[in-house]
Coordinates of C-alpha atoms and ligand atoms in Angstrom, one line a residue:
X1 CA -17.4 7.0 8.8
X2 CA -17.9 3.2 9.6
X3 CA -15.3 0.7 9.2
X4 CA -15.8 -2.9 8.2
X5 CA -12.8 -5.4 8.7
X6 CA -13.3 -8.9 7.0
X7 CA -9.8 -10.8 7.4
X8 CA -8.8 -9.6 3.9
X9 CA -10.3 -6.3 3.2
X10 CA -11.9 -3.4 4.8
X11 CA -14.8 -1.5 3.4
X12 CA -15.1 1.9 4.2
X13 CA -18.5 3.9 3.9
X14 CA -17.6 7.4 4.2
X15 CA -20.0 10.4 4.6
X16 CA -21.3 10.7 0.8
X17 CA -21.9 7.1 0.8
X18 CA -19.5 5.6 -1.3
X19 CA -18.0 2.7 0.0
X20 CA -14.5 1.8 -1.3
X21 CA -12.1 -1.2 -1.4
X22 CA -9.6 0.3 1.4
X23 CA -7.3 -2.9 1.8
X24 CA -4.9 -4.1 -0.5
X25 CA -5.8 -7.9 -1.3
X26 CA -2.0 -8.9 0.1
X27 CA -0.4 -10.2 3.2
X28 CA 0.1 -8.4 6.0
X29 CA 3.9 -9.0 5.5
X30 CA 3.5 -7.0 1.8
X31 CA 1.1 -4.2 3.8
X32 CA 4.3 -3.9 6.5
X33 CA 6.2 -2.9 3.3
X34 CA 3.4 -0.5 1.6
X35 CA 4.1 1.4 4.7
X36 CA 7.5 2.6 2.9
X37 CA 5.6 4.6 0.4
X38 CA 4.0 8.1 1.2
X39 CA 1.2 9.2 -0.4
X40 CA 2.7 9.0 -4.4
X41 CA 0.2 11.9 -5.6
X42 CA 2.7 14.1 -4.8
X43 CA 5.3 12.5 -6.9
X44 CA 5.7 14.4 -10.0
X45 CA 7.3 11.4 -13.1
X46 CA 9.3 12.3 -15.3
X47 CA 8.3 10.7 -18.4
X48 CA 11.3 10.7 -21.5
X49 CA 9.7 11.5 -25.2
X50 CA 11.1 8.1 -26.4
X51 CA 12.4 4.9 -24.8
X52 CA 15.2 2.4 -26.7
X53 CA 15.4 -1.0 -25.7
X54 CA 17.7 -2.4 -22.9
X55 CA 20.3 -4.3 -24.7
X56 CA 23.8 -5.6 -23.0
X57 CA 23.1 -2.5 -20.0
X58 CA 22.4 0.3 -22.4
X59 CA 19.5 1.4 -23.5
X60 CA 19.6 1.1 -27.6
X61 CA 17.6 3.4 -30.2
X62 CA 15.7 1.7 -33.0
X63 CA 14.8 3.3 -36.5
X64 CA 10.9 1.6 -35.4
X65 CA 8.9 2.9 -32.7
X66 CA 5.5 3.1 -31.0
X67 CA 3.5 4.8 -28.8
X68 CA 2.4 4.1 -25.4
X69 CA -0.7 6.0 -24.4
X70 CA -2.7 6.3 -20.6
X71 CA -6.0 5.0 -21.2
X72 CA -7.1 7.2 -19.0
X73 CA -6.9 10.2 -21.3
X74 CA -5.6 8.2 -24.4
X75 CA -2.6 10.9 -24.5
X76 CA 0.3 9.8 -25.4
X77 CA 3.0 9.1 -22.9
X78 CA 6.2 8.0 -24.8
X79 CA 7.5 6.3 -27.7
X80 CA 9.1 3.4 -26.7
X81 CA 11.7 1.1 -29.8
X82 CA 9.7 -1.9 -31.7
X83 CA 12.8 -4.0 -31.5
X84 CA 13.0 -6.3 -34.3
X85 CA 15.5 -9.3 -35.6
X86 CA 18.5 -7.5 -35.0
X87 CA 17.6 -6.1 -31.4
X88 CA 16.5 -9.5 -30.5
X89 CA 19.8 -11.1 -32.1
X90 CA 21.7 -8.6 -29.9
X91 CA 19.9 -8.9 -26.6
X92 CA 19.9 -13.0 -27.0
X93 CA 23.6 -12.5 -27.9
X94 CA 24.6 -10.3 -24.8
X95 CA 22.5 -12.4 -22.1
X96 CA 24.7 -15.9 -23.8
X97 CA 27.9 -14.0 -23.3
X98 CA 27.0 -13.0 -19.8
X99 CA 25.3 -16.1 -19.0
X100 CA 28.6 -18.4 -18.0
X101 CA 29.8 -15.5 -15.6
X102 CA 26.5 -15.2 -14.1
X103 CA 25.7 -18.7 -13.6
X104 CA 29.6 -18.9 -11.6
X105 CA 28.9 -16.3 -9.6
X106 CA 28.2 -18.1 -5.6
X107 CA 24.7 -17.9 -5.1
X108 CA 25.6 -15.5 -2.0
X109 CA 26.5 -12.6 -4.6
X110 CA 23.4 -13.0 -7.1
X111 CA 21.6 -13.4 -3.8
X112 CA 23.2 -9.6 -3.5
X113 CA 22.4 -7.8 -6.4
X114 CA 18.4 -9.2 -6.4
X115 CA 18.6 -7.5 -2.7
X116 CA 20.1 -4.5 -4.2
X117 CA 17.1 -4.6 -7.1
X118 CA 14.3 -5.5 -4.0
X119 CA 15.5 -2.2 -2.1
X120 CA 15.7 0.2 -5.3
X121 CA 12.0 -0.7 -6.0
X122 CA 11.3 0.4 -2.7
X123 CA 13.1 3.3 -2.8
X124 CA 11.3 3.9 -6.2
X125 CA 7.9 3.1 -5.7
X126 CA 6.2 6.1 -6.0
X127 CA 7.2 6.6 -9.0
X128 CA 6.7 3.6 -10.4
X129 CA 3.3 3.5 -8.8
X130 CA 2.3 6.8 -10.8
X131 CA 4.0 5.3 -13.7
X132 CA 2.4 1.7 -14.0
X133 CA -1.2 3.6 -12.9
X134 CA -0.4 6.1 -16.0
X135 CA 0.7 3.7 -18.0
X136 CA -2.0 1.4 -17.8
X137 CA -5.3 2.5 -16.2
X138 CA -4.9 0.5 -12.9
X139 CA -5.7 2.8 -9.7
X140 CA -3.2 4.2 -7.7
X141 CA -4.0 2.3 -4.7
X142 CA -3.5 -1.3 -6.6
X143 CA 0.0 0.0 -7.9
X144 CA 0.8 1.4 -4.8
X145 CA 0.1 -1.1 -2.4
X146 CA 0.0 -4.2 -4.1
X147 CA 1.8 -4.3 -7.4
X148 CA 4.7 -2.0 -6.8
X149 CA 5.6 -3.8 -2.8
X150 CA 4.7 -7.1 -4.0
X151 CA 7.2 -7.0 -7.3
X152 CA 9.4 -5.8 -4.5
X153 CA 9.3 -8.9 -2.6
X154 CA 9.2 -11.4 -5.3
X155 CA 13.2 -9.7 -5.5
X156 CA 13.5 -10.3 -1.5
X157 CA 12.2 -13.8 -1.6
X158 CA 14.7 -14.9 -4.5
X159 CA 17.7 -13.4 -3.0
X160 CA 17.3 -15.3 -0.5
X161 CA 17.0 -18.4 -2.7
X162 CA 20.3 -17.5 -4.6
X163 CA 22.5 -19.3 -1.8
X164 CA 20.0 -21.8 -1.2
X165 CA 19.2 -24.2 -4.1
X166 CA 20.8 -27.3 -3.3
X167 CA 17.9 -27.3 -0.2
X168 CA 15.1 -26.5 -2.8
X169 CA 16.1 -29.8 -5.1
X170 CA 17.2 -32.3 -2.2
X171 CA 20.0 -34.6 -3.8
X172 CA 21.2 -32.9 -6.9
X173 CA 23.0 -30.4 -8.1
X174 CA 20.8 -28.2 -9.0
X175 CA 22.5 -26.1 -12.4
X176 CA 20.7 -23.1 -14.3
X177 CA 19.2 -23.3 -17.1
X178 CA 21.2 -20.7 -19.7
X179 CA 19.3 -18.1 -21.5
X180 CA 15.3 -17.7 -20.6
X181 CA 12.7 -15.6 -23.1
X182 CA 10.2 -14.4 -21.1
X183 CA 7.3 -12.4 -22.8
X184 CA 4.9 -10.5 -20.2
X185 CA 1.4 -9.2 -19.9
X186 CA 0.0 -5.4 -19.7
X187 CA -2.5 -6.4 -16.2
X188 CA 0.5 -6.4 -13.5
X189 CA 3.3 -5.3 -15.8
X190 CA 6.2 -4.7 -13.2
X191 CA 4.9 -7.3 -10.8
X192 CA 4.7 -9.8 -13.6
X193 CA 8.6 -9.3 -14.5
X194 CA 9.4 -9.5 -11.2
X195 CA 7.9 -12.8 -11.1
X196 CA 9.6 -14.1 -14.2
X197 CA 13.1 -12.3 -13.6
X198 CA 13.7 -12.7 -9.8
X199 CA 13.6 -17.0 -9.9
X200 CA 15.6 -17.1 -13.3
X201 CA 18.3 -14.8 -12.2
X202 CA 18.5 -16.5 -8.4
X203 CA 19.2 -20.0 -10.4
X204 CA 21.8 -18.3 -12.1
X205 CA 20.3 -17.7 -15.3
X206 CA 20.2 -14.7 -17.8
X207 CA 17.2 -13.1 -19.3
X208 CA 15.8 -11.3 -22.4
X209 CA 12.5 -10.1 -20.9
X210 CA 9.4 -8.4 -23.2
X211 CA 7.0 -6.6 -21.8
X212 CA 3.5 -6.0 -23.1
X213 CA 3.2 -3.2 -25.6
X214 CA 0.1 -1.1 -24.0
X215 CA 2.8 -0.9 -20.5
X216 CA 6.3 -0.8 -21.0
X217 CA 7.7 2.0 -19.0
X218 CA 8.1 0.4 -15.5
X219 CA 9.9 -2.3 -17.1
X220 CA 12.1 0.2 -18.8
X221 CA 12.4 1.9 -15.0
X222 CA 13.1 -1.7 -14.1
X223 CA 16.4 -1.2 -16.6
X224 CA 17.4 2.0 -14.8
X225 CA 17.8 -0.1 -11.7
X226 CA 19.6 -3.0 -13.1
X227 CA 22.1 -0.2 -14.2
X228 CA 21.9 1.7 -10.9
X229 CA 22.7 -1.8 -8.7
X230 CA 25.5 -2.2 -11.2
X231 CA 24.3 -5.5 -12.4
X232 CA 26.6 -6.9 -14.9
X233 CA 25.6 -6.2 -18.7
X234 CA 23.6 -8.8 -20.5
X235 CA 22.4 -10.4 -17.1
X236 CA 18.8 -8.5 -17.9
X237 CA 18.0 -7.1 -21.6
X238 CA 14.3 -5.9 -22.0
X239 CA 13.4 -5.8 -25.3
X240 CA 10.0 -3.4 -26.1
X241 CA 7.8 -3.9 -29.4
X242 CA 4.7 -4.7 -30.8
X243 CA 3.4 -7.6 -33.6
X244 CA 6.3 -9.4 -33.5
X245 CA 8.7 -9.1 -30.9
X246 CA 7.4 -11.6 -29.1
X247 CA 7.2 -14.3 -31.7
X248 CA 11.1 -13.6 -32.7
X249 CA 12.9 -13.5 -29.5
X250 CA 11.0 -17.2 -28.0
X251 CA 11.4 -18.8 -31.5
X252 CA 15.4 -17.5 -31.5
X253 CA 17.7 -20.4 -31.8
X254 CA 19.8 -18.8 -29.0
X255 CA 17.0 -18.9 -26.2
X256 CA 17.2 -22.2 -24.0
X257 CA 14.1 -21.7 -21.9
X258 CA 10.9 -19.6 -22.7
X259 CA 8.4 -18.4 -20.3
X260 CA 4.9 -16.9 -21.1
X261 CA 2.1 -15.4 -19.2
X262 CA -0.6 -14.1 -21.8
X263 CA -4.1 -15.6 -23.4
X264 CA -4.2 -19.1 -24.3
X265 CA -4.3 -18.3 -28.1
X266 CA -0.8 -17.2 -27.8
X267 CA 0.3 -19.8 -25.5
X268 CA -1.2 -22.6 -27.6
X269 CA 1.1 -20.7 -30.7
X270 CA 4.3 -20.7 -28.7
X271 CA 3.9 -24.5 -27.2
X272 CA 4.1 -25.3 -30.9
X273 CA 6.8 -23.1 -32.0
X274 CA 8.8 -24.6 -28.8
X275 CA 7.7 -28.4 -29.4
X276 CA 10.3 -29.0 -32.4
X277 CA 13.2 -28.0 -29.9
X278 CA 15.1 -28.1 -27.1
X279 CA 13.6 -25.4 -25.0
X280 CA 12.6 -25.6 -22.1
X281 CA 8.3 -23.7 -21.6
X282 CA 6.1 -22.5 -18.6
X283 CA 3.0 -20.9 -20.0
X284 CA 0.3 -19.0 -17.6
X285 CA -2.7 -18.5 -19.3
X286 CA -6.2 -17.6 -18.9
X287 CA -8.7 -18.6 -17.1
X288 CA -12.6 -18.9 -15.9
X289 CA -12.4 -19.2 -12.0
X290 CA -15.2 -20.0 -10.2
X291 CA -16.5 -18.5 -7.0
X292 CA -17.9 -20.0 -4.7
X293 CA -20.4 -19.2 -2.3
X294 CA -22.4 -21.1 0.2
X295 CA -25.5 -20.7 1.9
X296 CA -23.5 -21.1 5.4
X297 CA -21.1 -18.3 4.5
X298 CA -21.1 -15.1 6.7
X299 CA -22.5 -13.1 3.4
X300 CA -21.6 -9.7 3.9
X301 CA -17.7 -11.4 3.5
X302 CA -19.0 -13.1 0.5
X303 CA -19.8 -10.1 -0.8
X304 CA -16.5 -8.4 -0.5
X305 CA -14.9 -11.5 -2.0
X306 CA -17.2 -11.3 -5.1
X307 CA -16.1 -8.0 -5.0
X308 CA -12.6 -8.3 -4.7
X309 CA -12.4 -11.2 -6.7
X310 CA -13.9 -9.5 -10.3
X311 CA -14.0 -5.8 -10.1
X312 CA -10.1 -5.9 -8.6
X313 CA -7.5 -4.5 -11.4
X314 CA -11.4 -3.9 -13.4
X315 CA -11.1 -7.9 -13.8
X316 CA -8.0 -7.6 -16.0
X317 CA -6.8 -10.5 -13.7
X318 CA -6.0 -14.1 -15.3
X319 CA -7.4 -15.3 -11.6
X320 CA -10.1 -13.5 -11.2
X321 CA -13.5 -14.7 -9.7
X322 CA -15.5 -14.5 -13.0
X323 CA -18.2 -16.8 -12.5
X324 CA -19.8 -16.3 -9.1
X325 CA -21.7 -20.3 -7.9
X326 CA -24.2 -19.1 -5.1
X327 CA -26.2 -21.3 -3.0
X328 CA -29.6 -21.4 -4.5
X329 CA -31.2 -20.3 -1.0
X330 CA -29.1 -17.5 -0.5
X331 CA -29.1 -16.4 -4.5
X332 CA -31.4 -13.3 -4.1
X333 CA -30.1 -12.2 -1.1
X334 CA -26.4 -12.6 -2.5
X335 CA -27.3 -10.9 -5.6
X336 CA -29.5 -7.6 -3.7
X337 CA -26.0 -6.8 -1.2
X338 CA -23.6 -7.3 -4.5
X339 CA -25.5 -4.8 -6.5
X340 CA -25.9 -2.4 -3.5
X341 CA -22.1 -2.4 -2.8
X342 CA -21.4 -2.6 -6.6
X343 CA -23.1 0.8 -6.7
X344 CA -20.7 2.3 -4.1
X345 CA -17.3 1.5 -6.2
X346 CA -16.1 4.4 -7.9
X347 CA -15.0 4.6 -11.8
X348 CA -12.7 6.8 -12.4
X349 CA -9.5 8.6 -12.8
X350 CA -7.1 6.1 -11.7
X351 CA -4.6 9.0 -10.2
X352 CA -7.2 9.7 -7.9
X353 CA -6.5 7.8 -4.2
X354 CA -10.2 6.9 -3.9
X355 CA -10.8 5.2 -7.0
X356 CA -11.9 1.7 -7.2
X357 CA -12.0 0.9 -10.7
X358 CA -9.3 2.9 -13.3
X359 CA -9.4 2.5 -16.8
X360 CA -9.6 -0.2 -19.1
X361 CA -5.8 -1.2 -20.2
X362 CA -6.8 -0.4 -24.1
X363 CA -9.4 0.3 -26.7
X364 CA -8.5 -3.2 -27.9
X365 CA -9.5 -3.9 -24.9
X366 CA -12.7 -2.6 -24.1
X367 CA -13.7 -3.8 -27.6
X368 CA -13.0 -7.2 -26.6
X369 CA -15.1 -6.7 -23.1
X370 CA -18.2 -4.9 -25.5
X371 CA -18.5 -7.8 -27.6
X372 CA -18.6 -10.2 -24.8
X373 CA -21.1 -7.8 -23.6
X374 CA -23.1 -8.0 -26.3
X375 CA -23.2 -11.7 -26.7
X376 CA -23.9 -12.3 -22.9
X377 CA -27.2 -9.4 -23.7
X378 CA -28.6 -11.8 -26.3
X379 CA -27.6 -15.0 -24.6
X380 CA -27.8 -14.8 -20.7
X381 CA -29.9 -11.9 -20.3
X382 CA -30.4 -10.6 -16.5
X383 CA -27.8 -8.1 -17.6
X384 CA -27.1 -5.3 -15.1
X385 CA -24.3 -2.4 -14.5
X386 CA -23.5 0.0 -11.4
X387 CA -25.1 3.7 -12.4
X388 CA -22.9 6.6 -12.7
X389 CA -21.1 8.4 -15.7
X390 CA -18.0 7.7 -16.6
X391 CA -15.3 10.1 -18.1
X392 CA -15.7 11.3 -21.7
X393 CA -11.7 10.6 -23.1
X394 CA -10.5 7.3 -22.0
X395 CA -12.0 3.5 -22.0
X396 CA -13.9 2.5 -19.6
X397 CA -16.6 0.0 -18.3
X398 CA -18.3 0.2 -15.5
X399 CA -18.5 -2.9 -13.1
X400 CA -21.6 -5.0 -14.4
X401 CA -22.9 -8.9 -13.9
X402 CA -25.3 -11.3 -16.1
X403 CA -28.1 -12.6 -14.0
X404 CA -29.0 -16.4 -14.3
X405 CA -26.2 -17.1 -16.6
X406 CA -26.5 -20.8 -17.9
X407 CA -22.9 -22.7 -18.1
X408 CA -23.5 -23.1 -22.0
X409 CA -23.5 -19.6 -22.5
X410 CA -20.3 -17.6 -23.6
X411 CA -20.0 -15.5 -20.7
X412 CA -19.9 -18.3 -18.4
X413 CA -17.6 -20.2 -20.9
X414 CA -15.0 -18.3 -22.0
X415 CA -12.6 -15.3 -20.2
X416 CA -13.6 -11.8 -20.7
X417 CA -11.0 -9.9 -18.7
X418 CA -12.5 -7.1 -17.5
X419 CA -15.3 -6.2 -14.9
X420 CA -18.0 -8.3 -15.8
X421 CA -19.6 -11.6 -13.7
X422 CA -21.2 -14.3 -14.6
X423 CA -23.4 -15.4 -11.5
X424 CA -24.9 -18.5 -11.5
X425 CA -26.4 -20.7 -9.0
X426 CA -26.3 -24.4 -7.4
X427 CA -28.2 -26.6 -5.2
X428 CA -25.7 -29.4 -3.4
X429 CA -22.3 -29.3 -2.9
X430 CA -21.8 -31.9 -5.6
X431 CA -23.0 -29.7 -7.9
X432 CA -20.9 -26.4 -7.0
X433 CA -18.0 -29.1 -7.8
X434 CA -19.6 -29.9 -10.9
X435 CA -20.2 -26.7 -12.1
X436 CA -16.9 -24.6 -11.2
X437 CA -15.1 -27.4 -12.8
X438 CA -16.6 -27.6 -15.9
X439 CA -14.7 -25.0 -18.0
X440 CA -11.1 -25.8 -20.0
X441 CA -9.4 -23.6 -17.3
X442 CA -8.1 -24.1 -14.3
X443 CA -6.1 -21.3 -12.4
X444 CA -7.9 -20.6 -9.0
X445 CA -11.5 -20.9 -7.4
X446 CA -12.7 -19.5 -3.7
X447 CA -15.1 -21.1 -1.5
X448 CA -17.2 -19.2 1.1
X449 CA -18.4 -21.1 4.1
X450 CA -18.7 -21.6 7.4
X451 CA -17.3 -25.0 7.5
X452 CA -14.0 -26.2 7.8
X453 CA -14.5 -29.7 6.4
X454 CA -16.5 -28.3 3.7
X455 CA -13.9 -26.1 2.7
X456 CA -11.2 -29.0 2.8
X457 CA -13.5 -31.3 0.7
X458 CA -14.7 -28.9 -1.8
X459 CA -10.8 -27.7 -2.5
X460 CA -9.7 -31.3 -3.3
X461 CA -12.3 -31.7 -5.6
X462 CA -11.7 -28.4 -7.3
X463 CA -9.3 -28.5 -10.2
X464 CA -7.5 -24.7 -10.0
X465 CA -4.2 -24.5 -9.3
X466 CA -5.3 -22.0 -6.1
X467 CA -8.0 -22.2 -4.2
X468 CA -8.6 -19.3 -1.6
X469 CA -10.9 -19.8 1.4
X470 CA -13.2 -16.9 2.8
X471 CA -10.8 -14.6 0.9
X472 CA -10.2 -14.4 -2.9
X473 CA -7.0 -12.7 -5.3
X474 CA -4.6 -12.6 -1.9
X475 CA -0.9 -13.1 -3.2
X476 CA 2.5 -13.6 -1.6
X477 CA 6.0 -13.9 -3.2
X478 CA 6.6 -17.5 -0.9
X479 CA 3.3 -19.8 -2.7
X480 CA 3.0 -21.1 -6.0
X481 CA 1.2 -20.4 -8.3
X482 CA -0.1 -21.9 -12.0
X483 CA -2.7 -23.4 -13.6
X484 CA -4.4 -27.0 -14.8
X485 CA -5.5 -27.8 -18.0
X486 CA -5.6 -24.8 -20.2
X487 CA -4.9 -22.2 -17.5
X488 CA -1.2 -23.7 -18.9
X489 CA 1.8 -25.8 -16.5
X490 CA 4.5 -24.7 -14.2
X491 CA 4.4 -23.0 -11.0
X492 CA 5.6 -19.5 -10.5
X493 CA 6.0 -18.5 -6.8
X494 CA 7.2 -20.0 -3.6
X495 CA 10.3 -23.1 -3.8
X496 CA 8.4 -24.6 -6.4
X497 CA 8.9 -21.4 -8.7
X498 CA 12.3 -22.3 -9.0
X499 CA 11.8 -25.4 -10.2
X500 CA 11.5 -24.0 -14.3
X501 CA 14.5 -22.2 -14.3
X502 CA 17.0 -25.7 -12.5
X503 CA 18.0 -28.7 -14.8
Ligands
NAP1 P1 -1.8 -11.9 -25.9 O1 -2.6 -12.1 -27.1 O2 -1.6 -13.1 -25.0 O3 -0.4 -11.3 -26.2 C1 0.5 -11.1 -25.2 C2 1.9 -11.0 -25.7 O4 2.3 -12.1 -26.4 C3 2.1 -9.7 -26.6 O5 3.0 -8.9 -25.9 C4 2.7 -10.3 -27.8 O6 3.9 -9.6 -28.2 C5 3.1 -11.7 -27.5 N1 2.9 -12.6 -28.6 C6 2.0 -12.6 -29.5 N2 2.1 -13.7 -30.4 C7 3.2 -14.3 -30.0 C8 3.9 -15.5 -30.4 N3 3.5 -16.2 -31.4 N4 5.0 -15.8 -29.7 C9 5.5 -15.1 -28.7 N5 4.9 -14.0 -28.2 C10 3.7 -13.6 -28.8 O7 -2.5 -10.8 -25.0 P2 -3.4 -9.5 -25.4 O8 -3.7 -9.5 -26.9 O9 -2.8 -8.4 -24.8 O10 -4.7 -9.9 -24.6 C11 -5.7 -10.8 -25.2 C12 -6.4 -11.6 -24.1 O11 -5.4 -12.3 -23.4 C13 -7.1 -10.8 -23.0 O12 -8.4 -10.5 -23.4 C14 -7.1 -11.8 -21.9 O13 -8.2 -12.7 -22.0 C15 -5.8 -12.6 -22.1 N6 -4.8 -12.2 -21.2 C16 -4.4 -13.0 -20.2 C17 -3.4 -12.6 -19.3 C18 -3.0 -13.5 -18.1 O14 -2.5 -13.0 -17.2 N7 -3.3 -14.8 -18.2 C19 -2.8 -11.4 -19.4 C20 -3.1 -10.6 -20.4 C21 -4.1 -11.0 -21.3 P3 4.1 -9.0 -29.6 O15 2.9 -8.3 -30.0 O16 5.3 -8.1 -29.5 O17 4.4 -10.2 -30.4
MG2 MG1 0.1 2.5 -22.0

């Protein structure tokens, strides 16, 4: 077996020849915590027949109901309550009644009960690993040593905010903000209502939190540990359902602050619904990002990073690298070592430790990726997609890139989310500039070089809300987040996450 370490990641060819993604794209502070969880194969979940909604710290039964299914195997999991008008009256109710407790409460004892909710995550996280890979394709060794730890954090970090905001928002009085909506995606589903609870909750506020419909059930775990940390009723209600849960609770009259993560469709919808009123919006939305890799760059890194940067989460990622800007000289060799290690990523059952790339989320989904498949065929041409079979039940796609994509054509143009790169090429720095900036998004971009001042200049000409260096889709709990232009406003992340949930 040989080992390969490149700052973030470590490839590992072992004796069949695969290589896989061994490293978990986090920092090293995240890895320390990874080391909590055994092996979570061994876990067996127990999953209940059917799941009510979290309303007012009970979990509520509703005459509607859907299924959750693993895409994996398309059997189905659970039914989990399609709350409607009066399940969202009732959760907006019970978070307004507990909000004027909450919000008096000294920081110091929020700060206690988001410590309680980090350390319960922890002491769960092989089950919710199993559960969030079951639930929604992702291989175990994303949920295991990213999503689950890092969702763990995001508590950690913001409990240590609680006692703290009058030093995040220098010369005011920093007050919360009353009752947030915040409606969730299916690609990091408990990391992503960590994100949105731990700030709102640390500022004081209360929540009525919906999670996407294809991944519900680590949210609804999430539930179980607000009851088990005692935290007081109506503080967190998660409200499940599919159509039009979402719509009703962030245009309910009771809400004071909404907070989306989702395409920009929806977010565009819900800007609207929100413009006519008081509430207060942070949307993250999609986005194009733009790779970045010059001719100076140690290319074997690069490689990794392109990598890393599309096939991670199989490019179900609102940040991932999905248009890859190589260095005209370096353009064959670039592409040769990306197909080569492409080859070596296995598809796959996502319970399986040495799976690169799990399922894809739905069959929605993968109809969504084979259409943009299709156009990119006609379009871009240069089409070409790692060999191997796949599993027979399930949705899949196996990682694939379009060869001398033009930045007129769809695939360059719009967001695909899944594992499929656009790679495209550029002659001056100028140009790399011109190009990774020419899309309505604006999330993240990487850059690959040697050179420091290179790096520096190309970053402040970049407009992406991150811009990773030699490294691509690293994450942390303490830096912000968020997009430019259509990739949507507000910061999630770090001291500047707070800011949405303070008036
Ligand atoms: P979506 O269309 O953005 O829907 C996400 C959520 O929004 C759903 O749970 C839905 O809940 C809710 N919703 C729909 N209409 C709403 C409205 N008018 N007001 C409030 N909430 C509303 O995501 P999708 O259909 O799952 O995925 C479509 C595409 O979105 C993907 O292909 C990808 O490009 C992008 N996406 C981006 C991200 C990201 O992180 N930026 C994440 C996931 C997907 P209800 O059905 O209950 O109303
Ligand atoms: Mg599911």
């Amino acid at each position: 077996m040989t080992t390969a370490t490149n700052g973030s990641r470590t490839a590992v060819d072992d004796a069949q020849g695969h290589g896989r993604l061994a490293g978990p794209p986090v920092s090293e502070w995240a890895a320390a915590f990874a080391a909590y969880a055994p092996a979570p194969e061994s876990v067996k979940v127990e999953i209940a027949p059917a799941y009510g909604a979290f309303i007012n710290g009970r979990f509520v039964e509703t005459s509607a109901t859907f299924e959750t299914v693993n895409p994996a195997t398309e059997a189905v999991l659970s039914r989990v309550a399609a709350c409607g008008e009066e399940e969202i009256d009732a959760a907006v109710a019970a978070a307004r009644e507990a909000f004027p407790k909450w919000a008096a409460l000294p920081g110091r004892e929020r700060g206690k009960y988001l410590f309680r909710i980090a350390r319960r995550i922890q002491e769960r996280a092989r089950e919710l690993a199993i559960l969030e890979t079951m639930d929604g394709g992702k291989p175990i060794r994303e949920s295991r040593d990213v999503d689950i730890p890092l969702a763990a954090l995001h508590f950690f970090y913001y409990a240590g905010w609680a006692d703290k905001l009058k030093y995040a928002v220098p010369g005011r009085e920093p007050k919360p903000l009353g009752v947030c909506a915040q409606v969730i995606p299916w690609n990091f589903p408990l990391l992503m209502a960590a994100w949105k609870l731990a700030p709102a909750l640390a500022c004081g506020n209360t929540c009525v939190l919906k999670p996407a419909e294809t991944t519900p059930l680590t949210a609804l775990r999430l539930a179980e540990i607000c009851q088990e940390v005692d935290l007081p009723p109506g503080v967190v209600n998660i409200v499940t359902g599919a159509g039009e849960t979402g719509r009703l609770l962030v245009e309910h009259g009771g809400v004071d602050k909404v907070a989306f993560t989702g395409s920009t469709g929806v977010g565009k919808r819900i800007a609207k619904a929100v413009a006519p009123t008081k509430k207060r919006l942070t949307l993250e939305l999609g986005g194009k990002s733009a790779n970045i890799v010059f001719a100076d760059a140690s290319l074997d890194q690069a490689v990794e990073g392109i990598v890393q940067g599309i096939y991670f989460n199989q490019g179900h990622v609102c940040c991932a690298g999905s248009r890859v800007l190589v260095e005209e000289s370096v353009l064959g060799e670039v592409v040769e070592k990306l197909k080569h290690r492409m080859s070596t990523l296995r598809v796959g059952d996502p319970l399986d430790k040495n799976t690169d790339l799990g399922a894809i989320n739905s069959r929605a989904q993968l109809d969504r990726i084979e259409h943009y498949l299709g156009a990119g065929r006609e379009e871009a041409g240069g089409f070409w997609q790692s060999p191997g079979d796949v599993p027979t039940k399930g949705y899949w796609c196996k990682p694939c890139l379009f060869e001398g994509v033009q930045p007129s054509h769809v695939v360059a143009r719009e967001e695909i989310f899944g594992p499929v790169l656009a790679v495209m090429s550029f002659r001056t720095p100028e140009e790399a500039v011109a190009r990774a900036n020419e899309t309505p998004y604006g999330l993240a971009a990487g850059v690959w070089t040697d050179k420091g001042s290179k790096v520096r200049w190309v970053a402040k000409q970049l407009r992406a809300g991150v811009v990773w260096m030699n490294t691509y889709n690293r994450f942390d709990p303490t830096s912000p987040f968020g997009g430019y232009k259509e990739s949507g406003f507000g910061r999630e992340g770090g001291a500047h996450g707070l800011m949405p949930y303070l008036g």
